[in-house]
Amino acid sequence: MGLLDDIYQDLILEHYRSPRQHGALQGEGVVSQEGVNPSCGDELTLYLRCGAGGLDVGFVGEGCAISQASASLMASAIKGKDAGHAAALSAGFQRLIRGEEPGVDLGDLQALAGIAKLPARVKCAVLPWKTLDEALARLGVDVR
Ligand code: ZN
């Protein structure tokens, strides 16, 4: 029970119920990237645009609470940031989920740290970030 309590923290449930940046972006310069996690059935389409004010981001998707909350937390974290910062957050988050030191300040994203102890859910939590990496690569950003 303790582990579930740790993972389904209020912040995660809150993002699942009221996702941030939810919806498609349209217009010039928008890159859309689909991601799928077949092991759980999670689906995600991420929309990204890199402008003078930093990244604009939106997403639509269906899936478990972890995947959708992770997408919402990610969108909140990268909105308005430059693309290089978003790539660094992605690398740091994926280290966190592997149980390693993130090496960057992850802020609210730390709410998902407990996923590292549940290998079956790792793909759910990482799906939005893998999708982000692909979208950033298409925008020409160097993703590690
Ligand atoms: Zn899932």
JSON list of C-alpha atoms and ligand atoms in Angstrom, two decimals:
[
{"chain": "A", "resi": 1, "resn": "MET", "atom": "CA", "xyz": [0.00, 0.00, 0.00]},
{"chain": "A", "resi": 2, "resn": "GLY", "atom": "CA", "xyz": [2.77, 2.39, 0.90]},
{"chain": "A", "resi": 3, "resn": "LEU", "atom": "CA", "xyz": [4.27, 2.22, -2.53]},
{"chain": "A", "resi": 4, "resn": "LEU", "atom": "CA", "xyz": [0.98, 2.95, -4.25]},
{"chain": "A", "resi": 5, "resn": "ASP", "atom": "CA", "xyz": [0.44, 5.85, -1.88]},
{"chain": "A", "resi": 6, "resn": "ASP", "atom": "CA", "xyz": [3.83, 7.16, -2.83]},
{"chain": "A", "resi": 7, "resn": "ILE", "atom": "CA", "xyz": [3.10, 6.95, -6.54]},
{"chain": "A", "resi": 8, "resn": "TYR", "atom": "CA", "xyz": [-0.47, 8.13, -6.70]},
{"chain": "A", "resi": 9, "resn": "GLN", "atom": "CA", "xyz": [0.31, 11.28, -4.90]},
{"chain": "A", "resi": 10, "resn": "ASP", "atom": "CA", "xyz": [-2.13, 14.13, -4.96]},
{"chain": "A", "resi": 11, "resn": "LEU", "atom": "CA", "xyz": [-0.13, 16.00, -7.56]},
{"chain": "A", "resi": 12, "resn": "ILE", "atom": "CA", "xyz": [-0.25, 13.08, -9.99]},
{"chain": "A", "resi": 13, "resn": "LEU", "atom": "CA", "xyz": [-3.98, 12.58, -9.59]},
{"chain": "A", "resi": 14, "resn": "GLU", "atom": "CA", "xyz": [-4.56, 16.27, -9.92]},
{"chain": "A", "resi": 15, "resn": "HIS", "atom": "CA", "xyz": [-2.66, 16.40, -13.23]},
{"chain": "A", "resi": 16, "resn": "TYR", "atom": "CA", "xyz": [-4.52, 13.31, -14.44]},
{"chain": "A", "resi": 17, "resn": "ARG", "atom": "CA", "xyz": [-7.90, 14.85, -13.68]},
{"chain": "A", "resi": 18, "resn": "SER", "atom": "CA", "xyz": [-7.04, 18.36, -14.90]},
{"chain": "A", "resi": 19, "resn": "PRO", "atom": "CA", "xyz": [-4.29, 17.97, -17.49]},
{"chain": "A", "resi": 20, "resn": "ARG", "atom": "CA", "xyz": [-2.26, 21.10, -18.30]},
{"chain": "A", "resi": 21, "resn": "GLN", "atom": "CA", "xyz": [-1.66, 22.17, -21.89]},
{"chain": "A", "resi": 22, "resn": "HIS", "atom": "CA", "xyz": [-4.26, 19.66, -23.05]},
{"chain": "A", "resi": 23, "resn": "GLY", "atom": "CA", "xyz": [-5.29, 20.02, -26.68]},
{"chain": "A", "resi": 24, "resn": "ALA", "atom": "CA", "xyz": [-3.75, 20.22, -30.14]},
{"chain": "A", "resi": 25, "resn": "LEU", "atom": "CA", "xyz": [-1.66, 23.12, -31.40]},
{"chain": "A", "resi": 26, "resn": "GLN", "atom": "CA", "xyz": [-2.23, 24.35, -34.92]},
{"chain": "A", "resi": 27, "resn": "GLY", "atom": "CA", "xyz": [-0.48, 26.66, -37.30]},
{"chain": "A", "resi": 28, "resn": "GLU", "atom": "CA", "xyz": [2.92, 27.20, -38.79]},
{"chain": "A", "resi": 29, "resn": "GLY", "atom": "CA", "xyz": [5.94, 25.59, -37.23]},
{"chain": "A", "resi": 30, "resn": "VAL", "atom": "CA", "xyz": [4.01, 23.04, -35.18]},
{"chain": "A", "resi": 31, "resn": "VAL", "atom": "CA", "xyz": [5.55, 19.59, -35.01]},
{"chain": "A", "resi": 32, "resn": "SER", "atom": "CA", "xyz": [3.25, 16.75, -34.00]},
{"chain": "A", "resi": 33, "resn": "GLN", "atom": "CA", "xyz": [4.63, 13.46, -32.79]},
{"chain": "A", "resi": 34, "resn": "GLU", "atom": "CA", "xyz": [2.76, 10.30, -31.83]},
{"chain": "A", "resi": 35, "resn": "GLY", "atom": "CA", "xyz": [3.85, 7.94, -29.10]},
{"chain": "A", "resi": 36, "resn": "VAL", "atom": "CA", "xyz": [2.47, 4.56, -28.09]},
{"chain": "A", "resi": 37, "resn": "ASN", "atom": "CA", "xyz": [3.17, 2.27, -25.17]},
{"chain": "A", "resi": 38, "resn": "PRO", "atom": "CA", "xyz": [1.71, -1.08, -26.31]},
{"chain": "A", "resi": 39, "resn": "SER", "atom": "CA", "xyz": [2.41, -2.82, -23.00]},
{"chain": "A", "resi": 40, "resn": "CYS", "atom": "CA", "xyz": [-0.22, -0.63, -21.28]},
{"chain": "A", "resi": 41, "resn": "GLY", "atom": "CA", "xyz": [-2.21, 0.80, -24.19]},
{"chain": "A", "resi": 42, "resn": "ASP", "atom": "CA", "xyz": [-1.13, 4.38, -23.59]},
{"chain": "A", "resi": 43, "resn": "GLU", "atom": "CA", "xyz": [-1.32, 6.71, -26.58]},
{"chain": "A", "resi": 44, "resn": "LEU", "atom": "CA", "xyz": [-0.16, 10.28, -26.94]},
{"chain": "A", "resi": 45, "resn": "THR", "atom": "CA", "xyz": [0.12, 12.93, -29.60]},
{"chain": "A", "resi": 46, "resn": "LEU", "atom": "CA", "xyz": [2.45, 15.74, -28.65]},
{"chain": "A", "resi": 47, "resn": "TYR", "atom": "CA", "xyz": [2.42, 19.15, -30.33]},
{"chain": "A", "resi": 48, "resn": "LEU", "atom": "CA", "xyz": [5.46, 21.35, -30.10]},
{"chain": "A", "resi": 49, "resn": "ARG", "atom": "CA", "xyz": [6.39, 24.74, -31.49]},
{"chain": "A", "resi": 50, "resn": "CYS", "atom": "CA", "xyz": [9.62, 26.58, -30.87]},
{"chain": "A", "resi": 51, "resn": "GLY", "atom": "CA", "xyz": [9.21, 30.35, -30.88]},
{"chain": "A", "resi": 52, "resn": "ALA", "atom": "CA", "xyz": [10.72, 33.54, -29.52]},
{"chain": "A", "resi": 53, "resn": "GLY", "atom": "CA", "xyz": [8.93, 32.99, -26.19]},
{"chain": "A", "resi": 54, "resn": "GLY", "atom": "CA", "xyz": [10.27, 29.46, -25.84]},
{"chain": "A", "resi": 55, "resn": "LEU", "atom": "CA", "xyz": [8.40, 26.25, -26.41]},
{"chain": "A", "resi": 56, "resn": "ASP", "atom": "CA", "xyz": [4.66, 26.08, -26.84]},
{"chain": "A", "resi": 57, "resn": "VAL", "atom": "CA", "xyz": [3.29, 22.64, -26.12]},
{"chain": "A", "resi": 58, "resn": "GLY", "atom": "CA", "xyz": [0.02, 20.73, -26.24]},
{"chain": "A", "resi": 59, "resn": "PHE", "atom": "CA", "xyz": [-0.99, 17.10, -26.09]},
{"chain": "A", "resi": 60, "resn": "VAL", "atom": "CA", "xyz": [-3.92, 14.78, -26.49]},
{"chain": "A", "resi": 61, "resn": "GLY", "atom": "CA", "xyz": [-3.95, 11.17, -25.45]},
{"chain": "A", "resi": 62, "resn": "GLU", "atom": "CA", "xyz": [-5.55, 8.25, -23.71]},
{"chain": "A", "resi": 63, "resn": "GLY", "atom": "CA", "xyz": [-4.14, 5.86, -21.22]},
{"chain": "A", "resi": 64, "resn": "CYS", "atom": "CA", "xyz": [-3.44, 5.17, -17.60]},
{"chain": "A", "resi": 65, "resn": "ALA", "atom": "CA", "xyz": [-3.17, 7.83, -14.91]},
{"chain": "A", "resi": 66, "resn": "ILE", "atom": "CA", "xyz": [0.62, 7.60, -14.84]},
{"chain": "A", "resi": 67, "resn": "SER", "atom": "CA", "xyz": [1.07, 8.22, -18.58]},
{"chain": "A", "resi": 68, "resn": "GLN", "atom": "CA", "xyz": [-1.42, 11.08, -18.72]},
{"chain": "A", "resi": 69, "resn": "ALA", "atom": "CA", "xyz": [-0.18, 12.73, -15.54]},
{"chain": "A", "resi": 70, "resn": "SER", "atom": "CA", "xyz": [3.39, 12.41, -16.77]},
{"chain": "A", "resi": 71, "resn": "ALA", "atom": "CA", "xyz": [2.41, 14.14, -20.03]},
{"chain": "A", "resi": 72, "resn": "SER", "atom": "CA", "xyz": [0.72, 16.96, -18.13]},
{"chain": "A", "resi": 73, "resn": "LEU", "atom": "CA", "xyz": [3.63, 17.39, -15.73]},
{"chain": "A", "resi": 74, "resn": "MET", "atom": "CA", "xyz": [6.02, 17.39, -18.69]},
{"chain": "A", "resi": 75, "resn": "ALA", "atom": "CA", "xyz": [3.99, 19.96, -20.60]},
{"chain": "A", "resi": 76, "resn": "SER", "atom": "CA", "xyz": [3.93, 22.23, -17.53]},
{"chain": "A", "resi": 77, "resn": "ALA", "atom": "CA", "xyz": [7.67, 21.83, -17.07]},
{"chain": "A", "resi": 78, "resn": "ILE", "atom": "CA", "xyz": [8.73, 22.62, -20.63]},
{"chain": "A", "resi": 79, "resn": "LYS", "atom": "CA", "xyz": [6.20, 25.34, -21.53]},
{"chain": "A", "resi": 80, "resn": "GLY", "atom": "CA", "xyz": [8.07, 28.57, -22.25]},
{"chain": "A", "resi": 81, "resn": "LYS", "atom": "CA", "xyz": [11.48, 26.94, -21.82]},
{"chain": "A", "resi": 82, "resn": "ASP", "atom": "CA", "xyz": [14.04, 26.83, -24.59]},
{"chain": "A", "resi": 83, "resn": "ALA", "atom": "CA", "xyz": [14.43, 23.57, -26.45]},
{"chain": "A", "resi": 84, "resn": "GLY", "atom": "CA", "xyz": [17.84, 22.80, -24.96]},
{"chain": "A", "resi": 85, "resn": "HIS", "atom": "CA", "xyz": [16.43, 23.11, -21.45]},
{"chain": "A", "resi": 86, "resn": "ALA", "atom": "CA", "xyz": [13.56, 20.78, -22.38]},
{"chain": "A", "resi": 87, "resn": "ALA", "atom": "CA", "xyz": [16.06, 18.22, -23.69]},
{"chain": "A", "resi": 88, "resn": "ALA", "atom": "CA", "xyz": [18.03, 18.45, -20.43]},
{"chain": "A", "resi": 89, "resn": "LEU", "atom": "CA", "xyz": [14.85, 17.95, -18.37]},
{"chain": "A", "resi": 90, "resn": "SER", "atom": "CA", "xyz": [13.99, 14.92, -20.49]},
{"chain": "A", "resi": 91, "resn": "ALA", "atom": "CA", "xyz": [17.40, 13.35, -19.95]},
{"chain": "A", "resi": 92, "resn": "GLY", "atom": "CA", "xyz": [17.19, 14.11, -16.22]},
{"chain": "A", "resi": 93, "resn": "PHE", "atom": "CA", "xyz": [13.67, 12.74, -15.86]},
{"chain": "A", "resi": 94, "resn": "GLN", "atom": "CA", "xyz": [14.61, 9.52, -17.63]},
{"chain": "A", "resi": 95, "resn": "ARG", "atom": "CA", "xyz": [17.58, 9.13, -15.28]},
{"chain": "A", "resi": 96, "resn": "LEU", "atom": "CA", "xyz": [15.23, 9.66, -12.29]},
{"chain": "A", "resi": 97, "resn": "ILE", "atom": "CA", "xyz": [12.88, 6.95, -13.54]},
{"chain": "A", "resi": 98, "resn": "ARG", "atom": "CA", "xyz": [15.83, 4.55, -13.91]},
{"chain": "A", "resi": 99, "resn": "GLY", "atom": "CA", "xyz": [16.63, 5.23, -10.25]},
{"chain": "A", "resi": 100, "resn": "GLU", "atom": "CA", "xyz": [19.66, 7.41, -11.03]},
{"chain": "A", "resi": 101, "resn": "GLU", "atom": "CA", "xyz": [20.57, 10.93, -9.99]},
{"chain": "A", "resi": 102, "resn": "PRO", "atom": "CA", "xyz": [18.72, 13.29, -12.36]},
{"chain": "A", "resi": 103, "resn": "GLY", "atom": "CA", "xyz": [21.53, 15.86, -12.43]},
{"chain": "A", "resi": 104, "resn": "VAL", "atom": "CA", "xyz": [19.06, 18.71, -13.02]},
{"chain": "A", "resi": 105, "resn": "ASP", "atom": "CA", "xyz": [16.38, 20.37, -10.87]},
{"chain": "A", "resi": 106, "resn": "LEU", "atom": "CA", "xyz": [13.20, 18.52, -11.83]},
{"chain": "A", "resi": 107, "resn": "GLY", "atom": "CA", "xyz": [10.77, 20.42, -9.59]},
{"chain": "A", "resi": 108, "resn": "ASP", "atom": "CA", "xyz": [7.27, 18.88, -9.63]},
{"chain": "A", "resi": 109, "resn": "LEU", "atom": "CA", "xyz": [8.50, 16.08, -11.88]},
{"chain": "A", "resi": 110, "resn": "GLN", "atom": "CA", "xyz": [10.00, 14.52, -8.74]},
{"chain": "A", "resi": 111, "resn": "ALA", "atom": "CA", "xyz": [6.43, 13.43, -7.92]},
{"chain": "A", "resi": 112, "resn": "LEU", "atom": "CA", "xyz": [6.97, 10.49, -10.28]},
{"chain": "A", "resi": 113, "resn": "ALA", "atom": "CA", "xyz": [10.23, 9.34, -8.64]},
{"chain": "A", "resi": 114, "resn": "GLY", "atom": "CA", "xyz": [8.49, 6.32, -7.05]},
{"chain": "A", "resi": 115, "resn": "ILE", "atom": "CA", "xyz": [7.90, 4.83, -10.51]},
{"chain": "A", "resi": 116, "resn": "ALA", "atom": "CA", "xyz": [11.53, 3.75, -10.50]},
{"chain": "A", "resi": 117, "resn": "LYS", "atom": "CA", "xyz": [10.46, 1.00, -8.07]},
{"chain": "A", "resi": 118, "resn": "LEU", "atom": "CA", "xyz": [7.73, -0.29, -10.41]},
{"chain": "A", "resi": 119, "resn": "PRO", "atom": "CA", "xyz": [9.36, -1.55, -13.62]},
{"chain": "A", "resi": 120, "resn": "ALA", "atom": "CA", "xyz": [5.98, -2.33, -15.21]},
{"chain": "A", "resi": 121, "resn": "ARG", "atom": "CA", "xyz": [5.02, 1.35, -15.08]},
{"chain": "A", "resi": 122, "resn": "VAL", "atom": "CA", "xyz": [8.29, 2.84, -16.25]},
{"chain": "A", "resi": 123, "resn": "LYS", "atom": "CA", "xyz": [7.20, 2.82, -19.90]},
{"chain": "A", "resi": 124, "resn": "CYS", "atom": "CA", "xyz": [4.00, 4.67, -18.93]},
{"chain": "A", "resi": 125, "resn": "ALA", "atom": "CA", "xyz": [5.91, 7.46, -17.18]},
{"chain": "A", "resi": 126, "resn": "VAL", "atom": "CA", "xyz": [8.57, 7.75, -19.88]},
{"chain": "A", "resi": 127, "resn": "LEU", "atom": "CA", "xyz": [6.25, 7.64, -22.92]},
{"chain": "A", "resi": 128, "resn": "PRO", "atom": "CA", "xyz": [5.64, 11.43, -23.08]},
{"chain": "A", "resi": 129, "resn": "TRP", "atom": "CA", "xyz": [9.35, 12.12, -22.70]},
{"chain": "A", "resi": 130, "resn": "LYS", "atom": "CA", "xyz": [10.41, 9.66, -25.41]},
{"chain": "A", "resi": 131, "resn": "THR", "atom": "CA", "xyz": [7.82, 11.35, -27.62]},
{"chain": "A", "resi": 132, "resn": "LEU", "atom": "CA", "xyz": [9.25, 14.74, -26.68]},
{"chain": "A", "resi": 133, "resn": "ASP", "atom": "CA", "xyz": [12.77, 13.56, -27.60]},
{"chain": "A", "resi": 134, "resn": "GLU", "atom": "CA", "xyz": [11.52, 12.57, -31.04]},
{"chain": "A", "resi": 135, "resn": "ALA", "atom": "CA", "xyz": [9.72, 15.89, -31.51]},
{"chain": "A", "resi": 136, "resn": "LEU", "atom": "CA", "xyz": [12.78, 17.85, -30.40]},
{"chain": "A", "resi": 137, "resn": "ALA", "atom": "CA", "xyz": [14.98, 15.88, -32.77]},
{"chain": "A", "resi": 138, "resn": "ARG", "atom": "CA", "xyz": [12.63, 16.84, -35.60]},
{"chain": "A", "resi": 139, "resn": "LEU", "atom": "CA", "xyz": [13.00, 20.47, -34.53]},
{"chain": "A", "resi": 140, "resn": "GLY", "atom": "CA", "xyz": [16.75, 20.03, -34.89]},
{"chain": "A", "resi": 141, "resn": "VAL", "atom": "CA", "xyz": [17.55, 19.97, -31.17]},
{"chain": "A", "resi": 142, "resn": "ASP", "atom": "CA", "xyz": [20.47, 17.86, -30.00]},
{"chain": "A", "resi": 143, "resn": "VAL", "atom": "CA", "xyz": [18.87, 15.25, -27.69]},
{"chain": "A", "resi": 144, "resn": "ARG", "atom": "CA", "xyz": [21.13, 13.14, -25.54]},
{"chain": "B", "resi": 1, "resn": "ZN", "atom": "ZN", "xyz": [0.24, 3.15, -18.78]}
]
